[in-house]
Phi, psi and omega in degrees: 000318172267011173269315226257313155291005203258314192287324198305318181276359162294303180325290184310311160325304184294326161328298218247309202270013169243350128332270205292004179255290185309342175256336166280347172282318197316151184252022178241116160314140156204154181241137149259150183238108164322178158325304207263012189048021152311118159298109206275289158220193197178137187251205181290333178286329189257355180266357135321343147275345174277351182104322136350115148271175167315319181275324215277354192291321159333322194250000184221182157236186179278334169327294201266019166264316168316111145347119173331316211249008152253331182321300166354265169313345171281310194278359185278325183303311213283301182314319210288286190319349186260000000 
């Protein structure tokens, strides 16, 4: 039982450091967002396309960055997740 925990968090560990690779590498913006529409994190393609550091992404949400006339449809995805 405890090798079978011991191997299940090295996996979730091996996991997590290819998340996490894979997203500070990507030439694709990507985000995680809270519930709340808080920048959880974000990696360098996107705030270079928003224009954004990392802190100031921080200091904000996605609301207030979102086009109008997309916003609409971001939060019913976002309540639907909720």
């Amino acid at each position: 039982l405890l090798e079978d925990r011991r191997q299940s968090r090295m996996r979730l560990e091996m996991s997590e450091s290819r998340f996490r690779k894979a997203m500070q590498s990507s030439a694709i913006p990507m985000a995680l967002v809270e519930l709340d529409g808080r920048w959880r994190e974000t990696n360098p393609a996107m705030r270079r396309f928003l224009g954004y550091t990392e802190e100031e992404l921080h200091n904000t949400d996605f609301q207030s960055l979102t086009h109008p006339e997309d916003l609409g449809p971001d939060l019913e995805n976002s309540q639907a997740l909720r």
